[in-house]
PDB file of C-alpha atoms in Angstrom:
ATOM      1  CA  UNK A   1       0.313 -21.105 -11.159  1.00 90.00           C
ATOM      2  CA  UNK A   2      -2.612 -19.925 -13.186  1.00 95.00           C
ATOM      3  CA  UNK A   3      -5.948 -21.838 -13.502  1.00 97.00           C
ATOM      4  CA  UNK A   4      -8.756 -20.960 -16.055  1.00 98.00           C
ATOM      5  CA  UNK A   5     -12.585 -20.990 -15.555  1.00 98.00           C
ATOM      6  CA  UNK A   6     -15.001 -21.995 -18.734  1.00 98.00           C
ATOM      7  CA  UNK A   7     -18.234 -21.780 -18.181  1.00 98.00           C
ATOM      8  CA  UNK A   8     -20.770 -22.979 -21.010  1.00 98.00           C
ATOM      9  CA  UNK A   9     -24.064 -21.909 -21.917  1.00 95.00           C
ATOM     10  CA  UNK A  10     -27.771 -21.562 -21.648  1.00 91.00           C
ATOM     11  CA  UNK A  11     -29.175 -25.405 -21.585  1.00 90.00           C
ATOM     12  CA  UNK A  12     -25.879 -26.933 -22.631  1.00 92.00           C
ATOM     13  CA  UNK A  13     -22.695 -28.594 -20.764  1.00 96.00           C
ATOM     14  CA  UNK A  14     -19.205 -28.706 -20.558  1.00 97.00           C
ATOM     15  CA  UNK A  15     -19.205 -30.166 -23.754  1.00 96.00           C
ATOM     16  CA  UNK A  16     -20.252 -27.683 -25.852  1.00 96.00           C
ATOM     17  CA  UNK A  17     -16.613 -25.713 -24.496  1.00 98.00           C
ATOM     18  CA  UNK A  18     -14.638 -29.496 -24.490  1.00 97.00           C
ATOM     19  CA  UNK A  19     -12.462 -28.725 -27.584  1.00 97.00           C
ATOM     20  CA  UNK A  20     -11.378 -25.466 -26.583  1.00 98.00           C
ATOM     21  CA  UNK A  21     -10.739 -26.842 -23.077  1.00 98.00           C
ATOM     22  CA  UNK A  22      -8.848 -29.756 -23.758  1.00 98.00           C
ATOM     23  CA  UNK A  23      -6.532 -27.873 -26.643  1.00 98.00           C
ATOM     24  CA  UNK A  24      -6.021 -25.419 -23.330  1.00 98.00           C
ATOM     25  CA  UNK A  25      -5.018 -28.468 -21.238  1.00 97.00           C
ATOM     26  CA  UNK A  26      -2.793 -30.083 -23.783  1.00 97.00           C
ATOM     27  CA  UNK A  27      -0.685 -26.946 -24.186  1.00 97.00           C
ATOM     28  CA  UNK A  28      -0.072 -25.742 -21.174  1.00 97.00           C
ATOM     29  CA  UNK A  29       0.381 -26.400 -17.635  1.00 96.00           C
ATOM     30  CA  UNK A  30      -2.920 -24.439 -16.421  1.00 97.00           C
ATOM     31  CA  UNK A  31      -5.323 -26.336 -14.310  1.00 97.00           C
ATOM     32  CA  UNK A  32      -8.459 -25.832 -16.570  1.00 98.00           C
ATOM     33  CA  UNK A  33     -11.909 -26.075 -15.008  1.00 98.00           C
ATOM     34  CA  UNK A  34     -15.250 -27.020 -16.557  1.00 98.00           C
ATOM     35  CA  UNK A  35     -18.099 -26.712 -13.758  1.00 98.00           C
ATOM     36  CA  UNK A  36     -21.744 -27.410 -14.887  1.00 98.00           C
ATOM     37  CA  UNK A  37     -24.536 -25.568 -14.302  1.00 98.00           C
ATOM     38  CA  UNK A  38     -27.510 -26.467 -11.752  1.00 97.00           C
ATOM     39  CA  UNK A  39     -29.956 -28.161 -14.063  1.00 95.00           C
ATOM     40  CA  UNK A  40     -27.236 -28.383 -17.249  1.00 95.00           C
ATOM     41  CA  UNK A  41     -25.189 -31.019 -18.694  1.00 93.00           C
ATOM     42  CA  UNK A  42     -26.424 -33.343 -21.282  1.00 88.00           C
ATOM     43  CA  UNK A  43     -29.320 -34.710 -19.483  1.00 89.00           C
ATOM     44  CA  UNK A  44     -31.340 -31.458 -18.490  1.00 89.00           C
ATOM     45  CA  UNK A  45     -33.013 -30.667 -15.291  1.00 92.00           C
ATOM     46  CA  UNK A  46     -34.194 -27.336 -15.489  1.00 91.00           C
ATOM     47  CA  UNK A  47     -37.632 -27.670 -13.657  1.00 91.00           C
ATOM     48  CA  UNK A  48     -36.028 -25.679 -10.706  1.00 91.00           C
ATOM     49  CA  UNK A  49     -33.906 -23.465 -13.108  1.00 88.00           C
ATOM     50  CA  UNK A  50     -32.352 -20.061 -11.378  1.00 95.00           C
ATOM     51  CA  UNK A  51     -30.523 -17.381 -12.475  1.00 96.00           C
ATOM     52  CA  UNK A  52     -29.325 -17.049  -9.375  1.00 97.00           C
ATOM     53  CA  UNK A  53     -28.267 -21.034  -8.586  1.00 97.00           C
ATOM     54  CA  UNK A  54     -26.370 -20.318 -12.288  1.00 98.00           C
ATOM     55  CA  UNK A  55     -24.192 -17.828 -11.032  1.00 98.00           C
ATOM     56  CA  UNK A  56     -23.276 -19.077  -7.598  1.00 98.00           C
ATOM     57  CA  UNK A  57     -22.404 -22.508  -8.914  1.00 98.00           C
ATOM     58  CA  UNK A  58     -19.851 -20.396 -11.512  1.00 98.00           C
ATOM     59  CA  UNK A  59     -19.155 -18.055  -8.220  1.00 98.00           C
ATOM     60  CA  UNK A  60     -18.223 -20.785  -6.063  1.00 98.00           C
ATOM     61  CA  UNK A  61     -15.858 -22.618  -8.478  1.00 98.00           C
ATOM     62  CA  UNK A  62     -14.339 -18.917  -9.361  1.00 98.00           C
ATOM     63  CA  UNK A  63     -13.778 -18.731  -5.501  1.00 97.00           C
ATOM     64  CA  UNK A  64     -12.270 -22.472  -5.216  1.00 97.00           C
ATOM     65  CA  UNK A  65      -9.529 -21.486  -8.286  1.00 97.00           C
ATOM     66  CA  UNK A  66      -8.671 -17.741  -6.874  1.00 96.00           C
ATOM     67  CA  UNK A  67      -7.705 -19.998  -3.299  1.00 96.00           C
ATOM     68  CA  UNK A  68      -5.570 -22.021  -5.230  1.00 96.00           C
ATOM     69  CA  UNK A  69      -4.171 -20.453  -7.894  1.00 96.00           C
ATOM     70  CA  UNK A  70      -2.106 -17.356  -8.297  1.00 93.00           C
ATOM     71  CA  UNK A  71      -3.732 -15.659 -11.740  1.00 94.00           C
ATOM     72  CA  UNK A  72      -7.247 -16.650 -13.022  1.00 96.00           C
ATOM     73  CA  UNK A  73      -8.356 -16.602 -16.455  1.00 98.00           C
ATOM     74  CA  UNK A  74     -11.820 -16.761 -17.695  1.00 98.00           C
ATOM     75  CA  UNK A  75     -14.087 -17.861 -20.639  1.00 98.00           C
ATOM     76  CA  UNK A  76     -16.952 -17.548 -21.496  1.00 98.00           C
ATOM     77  CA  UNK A  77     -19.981 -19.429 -23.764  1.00 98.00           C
ATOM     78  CA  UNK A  78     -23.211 -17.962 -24.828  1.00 95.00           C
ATOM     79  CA  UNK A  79     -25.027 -17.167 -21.281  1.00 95.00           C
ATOM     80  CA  UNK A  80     -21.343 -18.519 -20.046  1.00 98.00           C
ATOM     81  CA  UNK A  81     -19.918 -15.253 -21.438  1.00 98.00           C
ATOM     82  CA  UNK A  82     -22.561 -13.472 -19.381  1.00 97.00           C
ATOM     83  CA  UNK A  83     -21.085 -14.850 -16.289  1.00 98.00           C
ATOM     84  CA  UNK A  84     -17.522 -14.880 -17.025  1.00 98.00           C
ATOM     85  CA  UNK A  85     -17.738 -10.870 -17.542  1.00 98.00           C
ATOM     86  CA  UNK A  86     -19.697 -10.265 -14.238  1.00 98.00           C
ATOM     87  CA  UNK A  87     -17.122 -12.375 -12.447  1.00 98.00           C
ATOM     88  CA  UNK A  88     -14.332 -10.308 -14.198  1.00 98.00           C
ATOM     89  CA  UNK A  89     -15.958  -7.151 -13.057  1.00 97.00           C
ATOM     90  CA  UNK A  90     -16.582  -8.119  -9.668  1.00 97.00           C
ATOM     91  CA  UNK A  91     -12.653  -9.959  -9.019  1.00 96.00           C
ATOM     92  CA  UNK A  92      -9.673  -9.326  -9.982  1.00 88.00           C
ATOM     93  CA  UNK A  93      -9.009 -11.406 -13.085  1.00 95.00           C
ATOM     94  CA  UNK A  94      -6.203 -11.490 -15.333  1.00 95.00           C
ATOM     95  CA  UNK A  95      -7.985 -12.027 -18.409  1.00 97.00           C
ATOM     96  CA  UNK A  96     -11.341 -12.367 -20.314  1.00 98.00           C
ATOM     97  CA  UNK A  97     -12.583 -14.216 -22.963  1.00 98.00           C
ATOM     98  CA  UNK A  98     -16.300 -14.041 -24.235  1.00 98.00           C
ATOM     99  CA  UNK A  99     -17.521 -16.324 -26.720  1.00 98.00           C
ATOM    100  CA  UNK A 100     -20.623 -16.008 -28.870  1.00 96.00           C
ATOM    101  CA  UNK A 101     -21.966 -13.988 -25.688  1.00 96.00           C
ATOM    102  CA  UNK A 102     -25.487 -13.464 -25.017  1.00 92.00           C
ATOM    103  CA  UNK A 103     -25.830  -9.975 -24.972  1.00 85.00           C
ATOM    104  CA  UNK A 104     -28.704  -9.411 -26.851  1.00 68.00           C
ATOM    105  CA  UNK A 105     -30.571 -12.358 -27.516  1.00 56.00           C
ATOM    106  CA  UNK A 106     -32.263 -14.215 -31.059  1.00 50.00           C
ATOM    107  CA  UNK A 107     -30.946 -13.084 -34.840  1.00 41.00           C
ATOM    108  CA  UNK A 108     -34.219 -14.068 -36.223  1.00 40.00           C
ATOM    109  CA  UNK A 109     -32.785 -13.950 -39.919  1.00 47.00           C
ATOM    110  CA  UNK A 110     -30.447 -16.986 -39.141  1.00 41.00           C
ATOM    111  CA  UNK A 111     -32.533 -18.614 -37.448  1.00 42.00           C
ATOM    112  CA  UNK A 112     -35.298 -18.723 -40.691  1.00 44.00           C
ATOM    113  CA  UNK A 113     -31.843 -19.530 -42.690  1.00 44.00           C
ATOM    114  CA  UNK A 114     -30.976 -22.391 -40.372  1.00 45.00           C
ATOM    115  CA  UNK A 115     -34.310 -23.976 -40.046  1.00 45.00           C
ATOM    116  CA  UNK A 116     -34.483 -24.188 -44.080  1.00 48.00           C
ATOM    117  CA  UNK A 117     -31.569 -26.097 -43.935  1.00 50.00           C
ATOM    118  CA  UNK A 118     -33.084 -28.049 -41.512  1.00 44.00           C
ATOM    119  CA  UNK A 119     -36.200 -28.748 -43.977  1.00 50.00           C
ATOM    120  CA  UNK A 120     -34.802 -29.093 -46.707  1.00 53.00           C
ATOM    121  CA  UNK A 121     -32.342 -32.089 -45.234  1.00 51.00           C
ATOM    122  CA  UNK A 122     -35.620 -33.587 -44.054  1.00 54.00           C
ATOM    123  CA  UNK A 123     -36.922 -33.513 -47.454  1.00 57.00           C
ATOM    124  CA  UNK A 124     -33.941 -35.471 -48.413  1.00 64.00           C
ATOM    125  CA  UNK A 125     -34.000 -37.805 -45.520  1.00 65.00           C
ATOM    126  CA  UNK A 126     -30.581 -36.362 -44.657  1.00 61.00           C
ATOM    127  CA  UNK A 127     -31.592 -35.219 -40.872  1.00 52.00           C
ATOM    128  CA  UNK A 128     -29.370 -37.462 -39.288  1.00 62.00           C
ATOM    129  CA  UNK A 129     -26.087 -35.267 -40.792  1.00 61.00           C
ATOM    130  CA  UNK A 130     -27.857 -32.045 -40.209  1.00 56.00           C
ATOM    131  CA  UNK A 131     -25.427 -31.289 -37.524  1.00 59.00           C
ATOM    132  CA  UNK A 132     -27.891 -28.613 -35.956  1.00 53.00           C
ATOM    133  CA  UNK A 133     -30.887 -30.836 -35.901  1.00 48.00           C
ATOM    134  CA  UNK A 134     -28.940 -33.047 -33.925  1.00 52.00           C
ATOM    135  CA  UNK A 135     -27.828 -30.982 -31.040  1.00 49.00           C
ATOM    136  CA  UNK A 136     -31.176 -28.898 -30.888  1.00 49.00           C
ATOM    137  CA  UNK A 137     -34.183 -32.046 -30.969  1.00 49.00           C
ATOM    138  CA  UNK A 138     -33.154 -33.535 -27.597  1.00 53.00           C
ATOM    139  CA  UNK A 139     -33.815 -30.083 -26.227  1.00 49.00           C
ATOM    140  CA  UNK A 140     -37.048 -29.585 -27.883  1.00 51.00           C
ATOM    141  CA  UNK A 141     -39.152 -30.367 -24.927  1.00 53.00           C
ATOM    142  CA  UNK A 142     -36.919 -30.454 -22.473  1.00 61.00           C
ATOM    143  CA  UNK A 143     -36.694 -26.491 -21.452  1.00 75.00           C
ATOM    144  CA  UNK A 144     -39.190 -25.350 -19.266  1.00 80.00           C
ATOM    145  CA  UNK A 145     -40.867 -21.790 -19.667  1.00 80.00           C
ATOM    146  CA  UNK A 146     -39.494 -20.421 -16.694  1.00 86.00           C
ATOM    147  CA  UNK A 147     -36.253 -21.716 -17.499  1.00 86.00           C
ATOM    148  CA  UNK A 148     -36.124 -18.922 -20.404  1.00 84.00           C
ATOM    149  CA  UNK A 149     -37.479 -16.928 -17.734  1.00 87.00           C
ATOM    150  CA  UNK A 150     -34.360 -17.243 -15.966  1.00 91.00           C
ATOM    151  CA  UNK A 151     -32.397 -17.034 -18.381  1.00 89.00           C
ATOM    152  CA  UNK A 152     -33.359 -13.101 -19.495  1.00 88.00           C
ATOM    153  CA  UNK A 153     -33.337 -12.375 -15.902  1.00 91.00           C
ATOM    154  CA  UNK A 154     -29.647 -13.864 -15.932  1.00 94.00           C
ATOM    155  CA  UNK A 155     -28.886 -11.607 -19.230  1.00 93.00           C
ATOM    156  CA  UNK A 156     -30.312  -8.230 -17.562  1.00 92.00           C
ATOM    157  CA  UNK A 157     -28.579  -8.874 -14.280  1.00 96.00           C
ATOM    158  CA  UNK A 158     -25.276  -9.181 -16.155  1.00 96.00           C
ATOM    159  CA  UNK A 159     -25.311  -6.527 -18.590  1.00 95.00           C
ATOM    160  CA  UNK A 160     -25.056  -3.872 -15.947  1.00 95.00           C
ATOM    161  CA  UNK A 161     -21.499  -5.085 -15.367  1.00 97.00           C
ATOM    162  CA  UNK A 162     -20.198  -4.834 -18.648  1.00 97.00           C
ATOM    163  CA  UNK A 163     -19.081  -1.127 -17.914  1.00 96.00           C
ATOM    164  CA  UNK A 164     -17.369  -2.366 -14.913  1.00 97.00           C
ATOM    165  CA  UNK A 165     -15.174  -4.586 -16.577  1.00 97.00           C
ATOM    166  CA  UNK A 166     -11.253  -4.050 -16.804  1.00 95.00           C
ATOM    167  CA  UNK A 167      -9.828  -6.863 -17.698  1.00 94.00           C
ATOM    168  CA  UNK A 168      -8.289  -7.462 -20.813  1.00 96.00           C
ATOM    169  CA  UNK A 169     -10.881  -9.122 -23.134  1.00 97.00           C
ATOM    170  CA  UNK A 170     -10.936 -11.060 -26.412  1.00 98.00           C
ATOM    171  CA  UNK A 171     -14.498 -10.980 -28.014  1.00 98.00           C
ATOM    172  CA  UNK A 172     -15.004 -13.764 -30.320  1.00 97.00           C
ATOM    173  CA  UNK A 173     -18.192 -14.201 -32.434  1.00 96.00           C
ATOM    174  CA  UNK A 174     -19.545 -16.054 -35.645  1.00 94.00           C
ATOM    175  CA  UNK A 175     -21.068 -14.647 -38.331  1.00 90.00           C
ATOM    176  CA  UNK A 176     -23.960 -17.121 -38.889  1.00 88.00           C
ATOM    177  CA  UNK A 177     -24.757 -17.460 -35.414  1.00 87.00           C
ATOM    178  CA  UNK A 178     -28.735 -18.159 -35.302  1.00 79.00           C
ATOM    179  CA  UNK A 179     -28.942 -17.071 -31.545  1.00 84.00           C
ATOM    180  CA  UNK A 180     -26.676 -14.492 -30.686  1.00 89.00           C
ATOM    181  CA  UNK A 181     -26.787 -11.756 -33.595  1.00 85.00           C
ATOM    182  CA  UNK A 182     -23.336 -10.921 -34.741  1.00 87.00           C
ATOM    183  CA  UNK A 183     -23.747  -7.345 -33.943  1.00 89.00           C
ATOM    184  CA  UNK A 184     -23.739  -8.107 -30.091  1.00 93.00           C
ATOM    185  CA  UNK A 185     -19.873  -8.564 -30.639  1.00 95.00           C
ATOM    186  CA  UNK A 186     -20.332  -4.408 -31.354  1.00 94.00           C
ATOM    187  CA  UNK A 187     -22.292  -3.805 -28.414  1.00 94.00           C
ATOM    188  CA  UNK A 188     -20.595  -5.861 -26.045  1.00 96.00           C
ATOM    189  CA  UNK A 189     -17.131  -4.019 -27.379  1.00 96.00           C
ATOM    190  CA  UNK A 190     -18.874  -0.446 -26.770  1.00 95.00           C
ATOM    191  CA  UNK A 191     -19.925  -1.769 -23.183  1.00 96.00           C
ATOM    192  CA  UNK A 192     -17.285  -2.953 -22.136  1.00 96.00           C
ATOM    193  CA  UNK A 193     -14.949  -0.295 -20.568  1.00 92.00           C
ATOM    194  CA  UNK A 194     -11.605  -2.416 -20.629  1.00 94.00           C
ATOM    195  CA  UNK A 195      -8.526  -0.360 -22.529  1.00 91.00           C
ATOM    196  CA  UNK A 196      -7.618  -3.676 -23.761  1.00 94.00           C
ATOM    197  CA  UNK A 197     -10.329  -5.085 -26.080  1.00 96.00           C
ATOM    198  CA  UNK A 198      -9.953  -7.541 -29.443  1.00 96.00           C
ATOM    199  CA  UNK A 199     -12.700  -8.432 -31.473  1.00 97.00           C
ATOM    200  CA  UNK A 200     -12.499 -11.044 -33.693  1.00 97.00           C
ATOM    201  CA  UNK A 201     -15.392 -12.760 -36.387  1.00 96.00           C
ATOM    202  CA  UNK A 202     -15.182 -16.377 -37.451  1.00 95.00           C
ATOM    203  CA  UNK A 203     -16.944 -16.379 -40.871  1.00 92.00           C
ATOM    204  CA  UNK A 204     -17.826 -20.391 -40.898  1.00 91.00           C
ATOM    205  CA  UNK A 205     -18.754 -20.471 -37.057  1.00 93.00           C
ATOM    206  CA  UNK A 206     -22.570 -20.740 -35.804  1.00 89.00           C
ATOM    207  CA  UNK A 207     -23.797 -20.529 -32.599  1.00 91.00           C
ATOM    208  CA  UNK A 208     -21.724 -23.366 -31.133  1.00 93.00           C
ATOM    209  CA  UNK A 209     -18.386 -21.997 -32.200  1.00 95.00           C
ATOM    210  CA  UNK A 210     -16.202 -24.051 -30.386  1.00 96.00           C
ATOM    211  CA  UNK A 211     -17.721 -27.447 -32.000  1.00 94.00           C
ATOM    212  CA  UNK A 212     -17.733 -25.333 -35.632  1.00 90.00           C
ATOM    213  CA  UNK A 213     -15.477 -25.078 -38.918  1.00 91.00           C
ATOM    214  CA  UNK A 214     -13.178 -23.347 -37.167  1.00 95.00           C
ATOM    215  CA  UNK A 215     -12.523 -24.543 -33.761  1.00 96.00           C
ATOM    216  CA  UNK A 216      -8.785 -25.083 -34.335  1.00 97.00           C
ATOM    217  CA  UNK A 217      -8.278 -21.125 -35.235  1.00 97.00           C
ATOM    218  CA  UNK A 218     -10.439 -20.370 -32.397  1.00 98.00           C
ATOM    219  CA  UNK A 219      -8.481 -22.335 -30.461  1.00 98.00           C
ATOM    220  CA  UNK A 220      -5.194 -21.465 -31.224  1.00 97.00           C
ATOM    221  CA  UNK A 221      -6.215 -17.673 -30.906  1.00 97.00           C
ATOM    222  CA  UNK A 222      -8.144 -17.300 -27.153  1.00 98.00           C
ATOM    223  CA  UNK A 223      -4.700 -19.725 -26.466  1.00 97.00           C
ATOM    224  CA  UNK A 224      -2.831 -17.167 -28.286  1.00 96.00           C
ATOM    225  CA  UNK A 225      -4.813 -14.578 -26.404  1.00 97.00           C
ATOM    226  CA  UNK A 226      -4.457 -15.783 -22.988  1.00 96.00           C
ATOM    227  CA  UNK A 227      -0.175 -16.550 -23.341  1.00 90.00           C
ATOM    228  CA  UNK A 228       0.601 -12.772 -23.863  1.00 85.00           C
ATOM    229  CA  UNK A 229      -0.463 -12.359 -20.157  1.00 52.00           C
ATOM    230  CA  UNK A 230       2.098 -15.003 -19.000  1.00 43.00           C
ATOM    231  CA  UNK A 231       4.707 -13.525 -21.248  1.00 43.00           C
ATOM    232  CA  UNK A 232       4.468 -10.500 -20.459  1.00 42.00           C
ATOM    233  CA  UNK A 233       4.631 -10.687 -16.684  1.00 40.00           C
ATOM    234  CA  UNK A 234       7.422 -12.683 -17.489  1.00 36.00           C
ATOM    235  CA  UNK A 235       9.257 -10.298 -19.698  1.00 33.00           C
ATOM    236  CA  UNK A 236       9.145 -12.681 -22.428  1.00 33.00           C
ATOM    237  CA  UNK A 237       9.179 -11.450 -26.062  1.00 34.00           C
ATOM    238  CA  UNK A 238       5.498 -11.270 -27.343  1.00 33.00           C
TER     239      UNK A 238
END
């Protein structure tokens, strides 16, 4: 029996993973599980916002699968990914997947790219099909200071794990991600001590990459990614 852990990111909700998790669910028999973060979902509460609170909520439903279920997989979002590798470094997990992980933190040069997109759509009175607009304005606001606080102190907690991590991992990042610079695919490869690494780059894919362009590859791959575990402790052909 195997049950998988996704755990989204920094002031979002299981929905920004829901693609990903229900292709998961569809095509197998796992028992996937989408927790959400103290303070997280789509109506944010972040006035109390921890670090810590962030990763015992993702601890505790880590816990709940590894009682139930004989071989835990886990993925990762943005801050997610942050989570899902100190987890894998601290338990035994079979494998890893880290999604446009927040390693290092803004890629200022997409960001100015993304934001001209933005105005220039206003200009045309086109705001309402700017898809990045959309998901972005109801934050505006809505994030507390110490919030972001929390949320470096989450990053720098984390990152001392990274060498302690053995698992087999699959490191997926887009290229126009305005957040998360592409690079910190690089530096979470070289961090990472795992014998078993795969990088991959989706050309089309910002920083929500499993709502992007191309969700279906990325879907079909961390699936992909995750069935050569079963099959080979099965002795399956790969």
């Amino acid at each position: 029996m195997i049950g998988c852990l996704i755990i989204h990111g920094f002031t979002g909700g299981p929905y920004e993973v829901e693609p990903l998790a229900s292709y998961l669910t569809k095509n197998t028999n796992w028992h996937v599980e989408v927790p959400t973060l103290p303070g997280h979902g789509k109506k944010l509460n972040l006035t109390d916002a921890s670090h810590k609170k962030w990763i015992k909520a993702a601890e505790a439903s880590f816990v709940q699968l590894q009682a139930k279920y004989n071989e835990i997989y886990i993925i990762g979002f943005s801050m997610g990914g942050m989570i899902a590798a100190y987890l894998a470094a601290k338990y035994k997990v079979e494998k890893l997947v880290l999604l446009a992980t927040s390693g290092k933190y803004l890629s200022f040069k997409q960001i100015t790219l993304d934001l001209t997109d933005v105005i220039a759509d206003g200009f045309k009175g086109e705001l309402n099909n700017n898809k990045l607009y959309q998901h972005y304005k109801k934050k505006i606001g809505a994030v507390p200071l110490k919030a972001n606080i929390e949320f470096l102190k989450l990053v720098r907690f984390t990152r001392r794990f990274l060498k302690k991590v053995e698992t087999p991992v699959l490191i997926a990042q887009g290229q126009q991600d305005g957040m998360v610079p592409y690079k910190t695919a690089y530096y979470l490869d070289k961090k990472i001590t795992s014998s078993r690494k795969e990088v991959v780059f989706f050309e089309r894919s910002r920083h929500l990459i499993c709502l992007g362009e191309d969700k279906d590859t990325l879907n079909q791959m961390v699936h992909q990614f995750l069935i050569k575990s079963v099959n080979t402790k099965q002795g399956l052909p790969q």
